[in-house]
């Protein structure tokens, strides 16, 4: 009588040949969830840096224009109230004045154009049709972003197998995040070399099913927290503006500046008309 063979990878009559432990399936699920969480964290941190940088440039370039508009609105309201003497107009004038910050000077409206030694090179170049330096980048370069993603994937603390290794990875990623926030491509390359020369983490050993279930639960909770952070960033005014022009945020700033300058001109004309009538 010939013996029956059991195909490789399938369990025999008693389930012992090639049977996969339930813990192995759990471990694969944990590893997949870890990688998904890392990618999500990278996406959230990348967007956070973009929002932070765009917010800084938005305030730097457009803040004085918004302040000028508030001042003009207050002056218009005050001129109208002085002309009519109406109680409602007086109330509106008072509210408008309360919102006003100090009036920006010419040098603030034309940020970085005029210095103690006169007009800067870029401003002079613009007035003489000469090449101008490109504006400061809102986001880190593509190479910096690539290096950042690779470093986070390699050194993420969630891949650590013990507390000592986790602490090492945490400290390393603090330096990585700081370099990425500044868009320092050179430092990111140095950090990549530093990580490559460091100790190689040991392969994950077998874990108990209870620990794996707990790990999956923690990963799910962590993703929920990150989702809240991402939603807050996306719902913010700056996040919404950045989503309007993700590939060319500098151009968006220029368009907003043009709109604000047009509004300033309209307000100045309205104020001139009111004061002339008075």
mmCIF file of C-alpha atoms in Angstrom, residues 9-270:
data_model
loop_
_atom_site.group_PDB
_atom_site.id
_atom_site.type_symbol
_atom_site.label_atom_id
_atom_site.label_comp_id
_atom_site.label_asym_id
_atom_site.label_seq_id
_atom_site.Cartn_x
_atom_site.Cartn_y
_atom_site.Cartn_z
ATOM 1 C CA UNK A 9 2.201 24.071 3.519
ATOM 2 C CA UNK A 10 -0.995 22.130 4.271
ATOM 3 C CA UNK A 11 -1.878 20.417 7.509
ATOM 4 C CA UNK A 12 -1.976 16.628 7.682
ATOM 5 C CA UNK A 13 -4.752 14.578 9.272
ATOM 6 C CA UNK A 14 -3.716 15.685 12.739
ATOM 7 C CA UNK A 15 -3.008 19.282 11.740
ATOM 8 C CA UNK A 16 0.677 19.195 12.606
ATOM 9 C CA UNK A 17 2.308 19.260 9.149
ATOM 10 C CA UNK A 18 2.849 22.818 7.854
ATOM 11 C CA UNK A 19 0.181 24.271 10.162
ATOM 12 C CA UNK A 20 0.559 27.991 10.816
ATOM 13 C CA UNK A 21 0.378 29.221 14.368
ATOM 14 C CA UNK A 22 -2.325 31.856 15.036
ATOM 15 C CA UNK A 23 0.430 34.044 16.535
ATOM 16 C CA UNK A 24 2.159 34.149 13.143
ATOM 17 C CA UNK A 25 -0.902 35.645 11.484
ATOM 18 C CA UNK A 26 -1.213 38.146 14.320
ATOM 19 C CA UNK A 27 2.429 39.084 13.964
ATOM 20 C CA UNK A 28 1.987 39.786 10.247
ATOM 21 C CA UNK A 29 -1.021 41.972 11.046
ATOM 22 C CA UNK A 30 0.986 43.898 13.647
ATOM 23 C CA UNK A 31 3.878 44.469 11.234
ATOM 24 C CA UNK A 32 1.500 45.666 8.512
ATOM 25 C CA UNK A 33 -0.234 48.007 10.982
ATOM 26 C CA UNK A 34 3.138 49.369 12.150
ATOM 27 C CA UNK A 35 4.213 50.201 8.604
ATOM 28 C CA UNK A 36 0.850 51.793 7.835
ATOM 29 C CA UNK A 37 1.099 53.935 10.977
ATOM 30 C CA UNK A 38 4.639 55.036 10.092
ATOM 31 C CA UNK A 39 3.539 56.117 6.614
ATOM 32 C CA UNK A 40 0.603 57.994 8.134
ATOM 33 C CA UNK A 41 2.864 59.745 10.646
ATOM 34 C CA UNK A 42 5.200 60.769 7.815
ATOM 35 C CA UNK A 43 2.285 62.243 5.868
ATOM 36 C CA UNK A 44 0.947 64.138 8.903
ATOM 37 C CA UNK A 45 4.374 65.508 9.885
ATOM 38 C CA UNK A 46 5.117 66.537 6.303
ATOM 39 C CA UNK A 47 1.844 68.453 6.111
ATOM 40 C CA UNK A 48 2.423 69.988 9.552
ATOM 41 C CA UNK A 49 5.790 71.387 8.432
ATOM 42 C CA UNK A 50 4.221 72.727 5.234
ATOM 43 C CA UNK A 51 1.433 74.432 7.187
ATOM 44 C CA UNK A 52 3.883 75.884 9.713
ATOM 45 C CA UNK A 53 6.199 77.281 7.035
ATOM 46 C CA UNK A 54 3.328 78.622 4.955
ATOM 47 C CA UNK A 55 1.813 80.265 8.027
ATOM 48 C CA UNK A 56 5.124 81.967 8.789
ATOM 49 C CA UNK A 57 5.493 83.282 5.247
ATOM 50 C CA UNK A 58 1.816 84.292 5.142
ATOM 51 C CA UNK A 59 2.247 86.383 8.288
ATOM 52 C CA UNK A 60 5.578 87.792 7.140
ATOM 53 C CA UNK A 61 4.441 88.855 3.687
ATOM 54 C CA UNK A 62 0.763 89.640 4.155
ATOM 55 C CA UNK A 63 0.398 90.541 7.836
ATOM 56 C CA UNK A 64 1.175 94.257 7.317
ATOM 57 C CA UNK A 65 -1.390 94.432 4.511
ATOM 58 C CA UNK A 66 -4.120 92.958 6.715
ATOM 59 C CA UNK A 67 -3.178 95.477 9.423
ATOM 60 C CA UNK A 68 -3.377 98.326 6.915
ATOM 61 C CA UNK A 69 -6.846 97.188 5.835
ATOM 62 C CA UNK A 70 -8.023 97.117 9.462
ATOM 63 C CA UNK A 71 -6.697 100.633 9.992
ATOM 64 C CA UNK A 72 -8.425 101.919 6.847
ATOM 65 C CA UNK A 73 -11.689 100.246 7.901
ATOM 66 C CA UNK A 74 -11.456 102.018 11.257
ATOM 67 C CA UNK A 75 -10.701 105.384 9.635
ATOM 68 C CA UNK A 76 -13.616 104.960 7.227
ATOM 69 C CA UNK A 77 -15.983 104.035 10.042
ATOM 70 C CA UNK A 78 -14.795 107.008 12.113
ATOM 71 C CA UNK A 79 -15.163 109.406 9.181
ATOM 72 C CA UNK A 80 -18.679 108.141 8.485
ATOM 73 C CA UNK A 81 -19.634 108.410 12.173
ATOM 74 C CA UNK A 82 -18.252 111.948 12.380
ATOM 75 C CA UNK A 83 -20.325 112.939 9.365
ATOM 76 C CA UNK A 84 -23.628 111.339 10.423
ATOM 77 C CA UNK A 85 -23.419 111.426 14.221
ATOM 78 C CA UNK A 86 -25.587 108.298 14.167
ATOM 79 C CA UNK A 87 -25.332 106.124 17.289
ATOM 80 C CA UNK A 88 -25.011 102.934 15.248
ATOM 81 C CA UNK A 89 -22.225 104.450 13.137
ATOM 82 C CA UNK A 90 -20.446 105.557 16.313
ATOM 83 C CA UNK A 91 -20.688 102.033 17.725
ATOM 84 C CA UNK A 92 -19.275 100.514 14.519
ATOM 85 C CA UNK A 93 -16.436 103.022 14.513
ATOM 86 C CA UNK A 94 -15.560 102.120 18.089
ATOM 87 C CA UNK A 95 -15.567 98.387 17.302
ATOM 88 C CA UNK A 96 -13.464 98.881 14.178
ATOM 89 C CA UNK A 97 -10.883 100.919 16.111
ATOM 90 C CA UNK A 98 -10.685 98.262 18.825
ATOM 91 C CA UNK A 99 -9.597 95.708 16.215
ATOM 92 C CA UNK A 100 -6.747 97.804 14.832
ATOM 93 C CA UNK A 101 -3.108 97.072 15.498
ATOM 94 C CA UNK A 102 -0.457 99.814 15.126
ATOM 95 C CA UNK A 103 -0.310 101.186 11.579
ATOM 96 C CA UNK A 104 2.558 99.574 9.625
ATOM 97 C CA UNK A 105 5.114 101.827 8.058
ATOM 98 C CA UNK A 106 6.191 101.804 4.441
ATOM 99 C CA UNK A 107 9.169 99.602 5.241
ATOM 100 C CA UNK A 108 6.846 96.963 6.748
ATOM 101 C CA UNK A 109 4.499 97.002 3.765
ATOM 102 C CA UNK A 110 7.496 96.443 1.514
ATOM 103 C CA UNK A 111 9.165 93.862 3.716
ATOM 104 C CA UNK A 112 12.915 93.403 3.044
ATOM 105 C CA UNK A 113 12.909 95.968 0.226
ATOM 106 C CA UNK A 114 14.461 98.875 2.130
ATOM 107 C CA UNK A 115 17.179 98.625 4.745
ATOM 108 C CA UNK A 116 19.458 101.029 6.625
ATOM 109 C CA UNK A 117 21.730 101.222 3.579
ATOM 110 C CA UNK A 118 18.931 101.859 1.109
ATOM 111 C CA UNK A 119 17.131 99.563 -1.296
ATOM 112 C CA UNK A 120 18.126 95.898 -1.226
ATOM 113 C CA UNK A 121 19.558 94.192 -4.299
ATOM 114 C CA UNK A 122 16.381 92.210 -4.985
ATOM 115 C CA UNK A 123 14.211 95.325 -4.908
ATOM 116 C CA UNK A 124 16.583 97.173 -7.197
ATOM 117 C CA UNK A 125 16.638 94.216 -9.571
ATOM 118 C CA UNK A 126 12.831 94.173 -9.767
ATOM 119 C CA UNK A 127 12.735 97.885 -10.618
ATOM 120 C CA UNK A 128 15.372 97.493 -13.335
ATOM 121 C CA UNK A 129 13.997 94.275 -14.869
ATOM 122 C CA UNK A 130 17.007 92.277 -13.703
ATOM 123 C CA UNK A 131 16.841 88.631 -12.504
ATOM 124 C CA UNK A 132 15.635 88.300 -8.931
ATOM 125 C CA UNK A 133 16.438 85.592 -6.421
ATOM 126 C CA UNK A 134 13.677 83.012 -6.175
ATOM 127 C CA UNK A 135 11.479 83.463 -3.102
ATOM 128 C CA UNK A 136 12.172 81.446 0.013
ATOM 129 C CA UNK A 137 10.759 77.940 -0.348
ATOM 130 C CA UNK A 138 7.646 77.247 1.627
ATOM 131 C CA UNK A 139 8.415 73.540 1.832
ATOM 132 C CA UNK A 140 11.619 71.477 2.106
ATOM 133 C CA UNK A 141 13.086 70.282 -1.184
ATOM 134 C CA UNK A 142 12.025 67.002 -2.760
ATOM 135 C CA UNK A 143 15.399 65.474 -1.840
ATOM 136 C CA UNK A 144 14.991 66.586 1.774
ATOM 137 C CA UNK A 145 11.517 65.068 1.841
ATOM 138 C CA UNK A 146 12.835 61.801 0.374
ATOM 139 C CA UNK A 147 15.657 61.622 2.921
ATOM 140 C CA UNK A 148 13.233 62.394 5.738
ATOM 141 C CA UNK A 149 10.819 59.653 4.733
ATOM 142 C CA UNK A 150 13.597 57.070 4.442
ATOM 143 C CA UNK A 151 15.083 57.977 7.815
ATOM 144 C CA UNK A 152 11.714 57.792 9.579
ATOM 145 C CA UNK A 153 10.937 54.453 7.968
ATOM 146 C CA UNK A 154 14.304 53.057 9.063
ATOM 147 C CA UNK A 155 14.584 54.557 12.535
ATOM 148 C CA UNK A 156 10.995 54.768 13.745
ATOM 149 C CA UNK A 157 10.720 53.936 17.482
ATOM 150 C CA UNK A 158 7.797 51.587 16.867
ATOM 151 C CA UNK A 159 10.235 49.178 15.237
ATOM 152 C CA UNK A 160 12.314 48.905 18.428
ATOM 153 C CA UNK A 161 12.388 45.584 20.276
ATOM 154 C CA UNK A 162 13.407 46.929 23.688
ATOM 155 C CA UNK A 163 13.313 50.180 25.646
ATOM 156 C CA UNK A 164 16.997 50.968 25.105
ATOM 157 C CA UNK A 165 16.615 50.700 21.348
ATOM 158 C CA UNK A 166 13.426 52.775 21.460
ATOM 159 C CA UNK A 167 15.220 55.537 23.380
ATOM 160 C CA UNK A 168 18.023 55.557 20.806
ATOM 161 C CA UNK A 169 15.534 55.842 17.961
ATOM 162 C CA UNK A 170 13.536 58.555 19.751
ATOM 163 C CA UNK A 171 16.656 60.675 20.244
ATOM 164 C CA UNK A 172 17.718 60.169 16.638
ATOM 165 C CA UNK A 173 14.332 61.173 15.230
ATOM 166 C CA UNK A 174 14.392 64.391 17.278
ATOM 167 C CA UNK A 175 17.441 65.402 15.225
ATOM 168 C CA UNK A 176 15.808 64.191 12.000
ATOM 169 C CA UNK A 177 12.626 66.208 12.622
ATOM 170 C CA UNK A 178 14.607 69.336 13.486
ATOM 171 C CA UNK A 179 16.675 69.063 10.302
ATOM 172 C CA UNK A 180 13.562 68.465 8.188
ATOM 173 C CA UNK A 181 11.726 71.384 9.752
ATOM 174 C CA UNK A 182 14.586 73.640 8.604
ATOM 175 C CA UNK A 183 14.768 71.943 5.213
ATOM 176 C CA UNK A 184 18.455 71.173 5.907
ATOM 177 C CA UNK A 185 19.194 68.651 3.173
ATOM 178 C CA UNK A 186 22.899 68.405 4.027
ATOM 179 C CA UNK A 187 22.237 67.564 7.668
ATOM 180 C CA UNK A 188 19.669 64.939 6.645
ATOM 181 C CA UNK A 189 22.348 63.260 4.522
ATOM 182 C CA UNK A 190 24.716 63.268 7.488
ATOM 183 C CA UNK A 191 22.027 61.733 9.669
ATOM 184 C CA UNK A 192 21.409 59.047 7.041
ATOM 185 C CA UNK A 193 25.112 58.143 7.197
ATOM 186 C CA UNK A 194 24.999 58.185 10.990
ATOM 187 C CA UNK A 195 22.082 55.767 11.043
ATOM 188 C CA UNK A 196 23.678 53.468 8.470
ATOM 189 C CA UNK A 197 26.788 53.234 10.641
ATOM 190 C CA UNK A 198 24.784 52.504 13.818
ATOM 191 C CA UNK A 199 23.754 49.160 15.285
ATOM 192 C CA UNK A 200 21.360 47.060 13.233
ATOM 193 C CA UNK A 201 18.208 46.169 15.182
ATOM 194 C CA UNK A 202 17.705 42.480 15.763
ATOM 195 C CA UNK A 203 14.942 40.622 13.997
ATOM 196 C CA UNK A 204 11.712 40.440 15.932
ATOM 197 C CA UNK A 205 11.367 37.289 17.962
ATOM 198 C CA UNK A 206 8.174 35.297 18.585
ATOM 199 C CA UNK A 207 5.588 37.111 20.708
ATOM 200 C CA UNK A 208 2.582 35.984 22.676
ATOM 201 C CA UNK A 209 -0.878 36.483 21.175
ATOM 202 C CA UNK A 210 -1.985 38.685 24.100
ATOM 203 C CA UNK A 211 0.907 41.087 23.499
ATOM 204 C CA UNK A 212 0.161 41.192 19.786
ATOM 205 C CA UNK A 213 -3.502 42.010 20.381
ATOM 206 C CA UNK A 214 -2.465 44.790 22.772
ATOM 207 C CA UNK A 215 -0.021 46.067 20.205
ATOM 208 C CA UNK A 216 -2.708 46.217 17.517
ATOM 209 C CA UNK A 217 -4.994 48.115 19.881
ATOM 210 C CA UNK A 218 -2.263 50.657 20.671
ATOM 211 C CA UNK A 219 -1.540 51.156 16.974
ATOM 212 C CA UNK A 220 -5.222 51.776 16.273
ATOM 213 C CA UNK A 221 -5.438 54.355 19.088
ATOM 214 C CA UNK A 222 -2.286 56.078 17.861
ATOM 215 C CA UNK A 223 -3.713 56.332 14.354
ATOM 216 C CA UNK A 224 -6.933 57.861 15.716
ATOM 217 C CA UNK A 225 -4.925 60.551 17.521
ATOM 218 C CA UNK A 226 -2.933 61.299 14.364
ATOM 219 C CA UNK A 227 -6.147 61.485 12.369
ATOM 220 C CA UNK A 228 -7.401 64.188 14.760
ATOM 221 C CA UNK A 229 -4.167 66.145 14.315
ATOM 222 C CA UNK A 230 -4.405 65.817 10.528
ATOM 223 C CA UNK A 231 -8.039 66.950 10.562
ATOM 224 C CA UNK A 232 -7.180 70.016 12.648
ATOM 225 C CA UNK A 233 -4.393 70.936 10.231
ATOM 226 C CA UNK A 234 -6.629 70.488 7.211
ATOM 227 C CA UNK A 235 -9.482 72.467 8.780
ATOM 228 C CA UNK A 236 -7.249 75.385 9.769
ATOM 229 C CA UNK A 237 -7.323 78.528 7.650
ATOM 230 C CA UNK A 238 -3.699 78.079 6.580
ATOM 231 C CA UNK A 239 -4.224 74.376 5.819
ATOM 232 C CA UNK A 240 -7.207 75.191 3.633
ATOM 233 C CA UNK A 241 -5.206 77.833 1.760
ATOM 234 C CA UNK A 242 -2.278 75.463 1.277
ATOM 235 C CA UNK A 243 -4.552 72.790 -0.176
ATOM 236 C CA UNK A 244 -5.652 75.309 -2.816
ATOM 237 C CA UNK A 245 -2.149 75.378 -4.324
ATOM 238 C CA UNK A 246 -0.089 72.477 -2.984
ATOM 239 C CA UNK A 247 2.363 72.579 -5.914
ATOM 240 C CA UNK A 248 2.935 76.355 -6.011
ATOM 241 C CA UNK A 249 2.168 77.992 -2.634
ATOM 242 C CA UNK A 250 4.415 80.971 -3.435
ATOM 243 C CA UNK A 251 2.158 81.876 -6.342
ATOM 244 C CA UNK A 252 -0.862 81.698 -4.039
ATOM 245 C CA UNK A 253 0.783 84.218 -1.718
ATOM 246 C CA UNK A 254 1.402 86.519 -4.677
ATOM 247 C CA UNK A 255 -2.246 86.285 -5.760
ATOM 248 C CA UNK A 256 -3.488 87.050 -2.240
ATOM 249 C CA UNK A 257 -1.068 89.985 -2.016
ATOM 250 C CA UNK A 258 -2.445 91.384 -5.271
ATOM 251 C CA UNK A 259 -6.004 91.090 -3.958
ATOM 252 C CA UNK A 260 -5.079 92.779 -0.682
ATOM 253 C CA UNK A 261 -3.329 95.652 -2.459
ATOM 254 C CA UNK A 262 -6.441 96.168 -4.584
ATOM 255 C CA UNK A 263 -8.582 96.259 -1.418
ATOM 256 C CA UNK A 264 -6.173 98.771 0.149
ATOM 257 C CA UNK A 265 -6.554 101.009 -2.901
ATOM 258 C CA UNK A 266 -10.352 100.756 -2.741
ATOM 259 C CA UNK A 267 -10.404 101.618 0.985
ATOM 260 C CA UNK A 268 -8.047 104.563 0.488
ATOM 261 C CA UNK A 269 -10.272 105.922 -2.281
ATOM 262 C CA UNK A 270 -13.361 105.527 -0.091
#
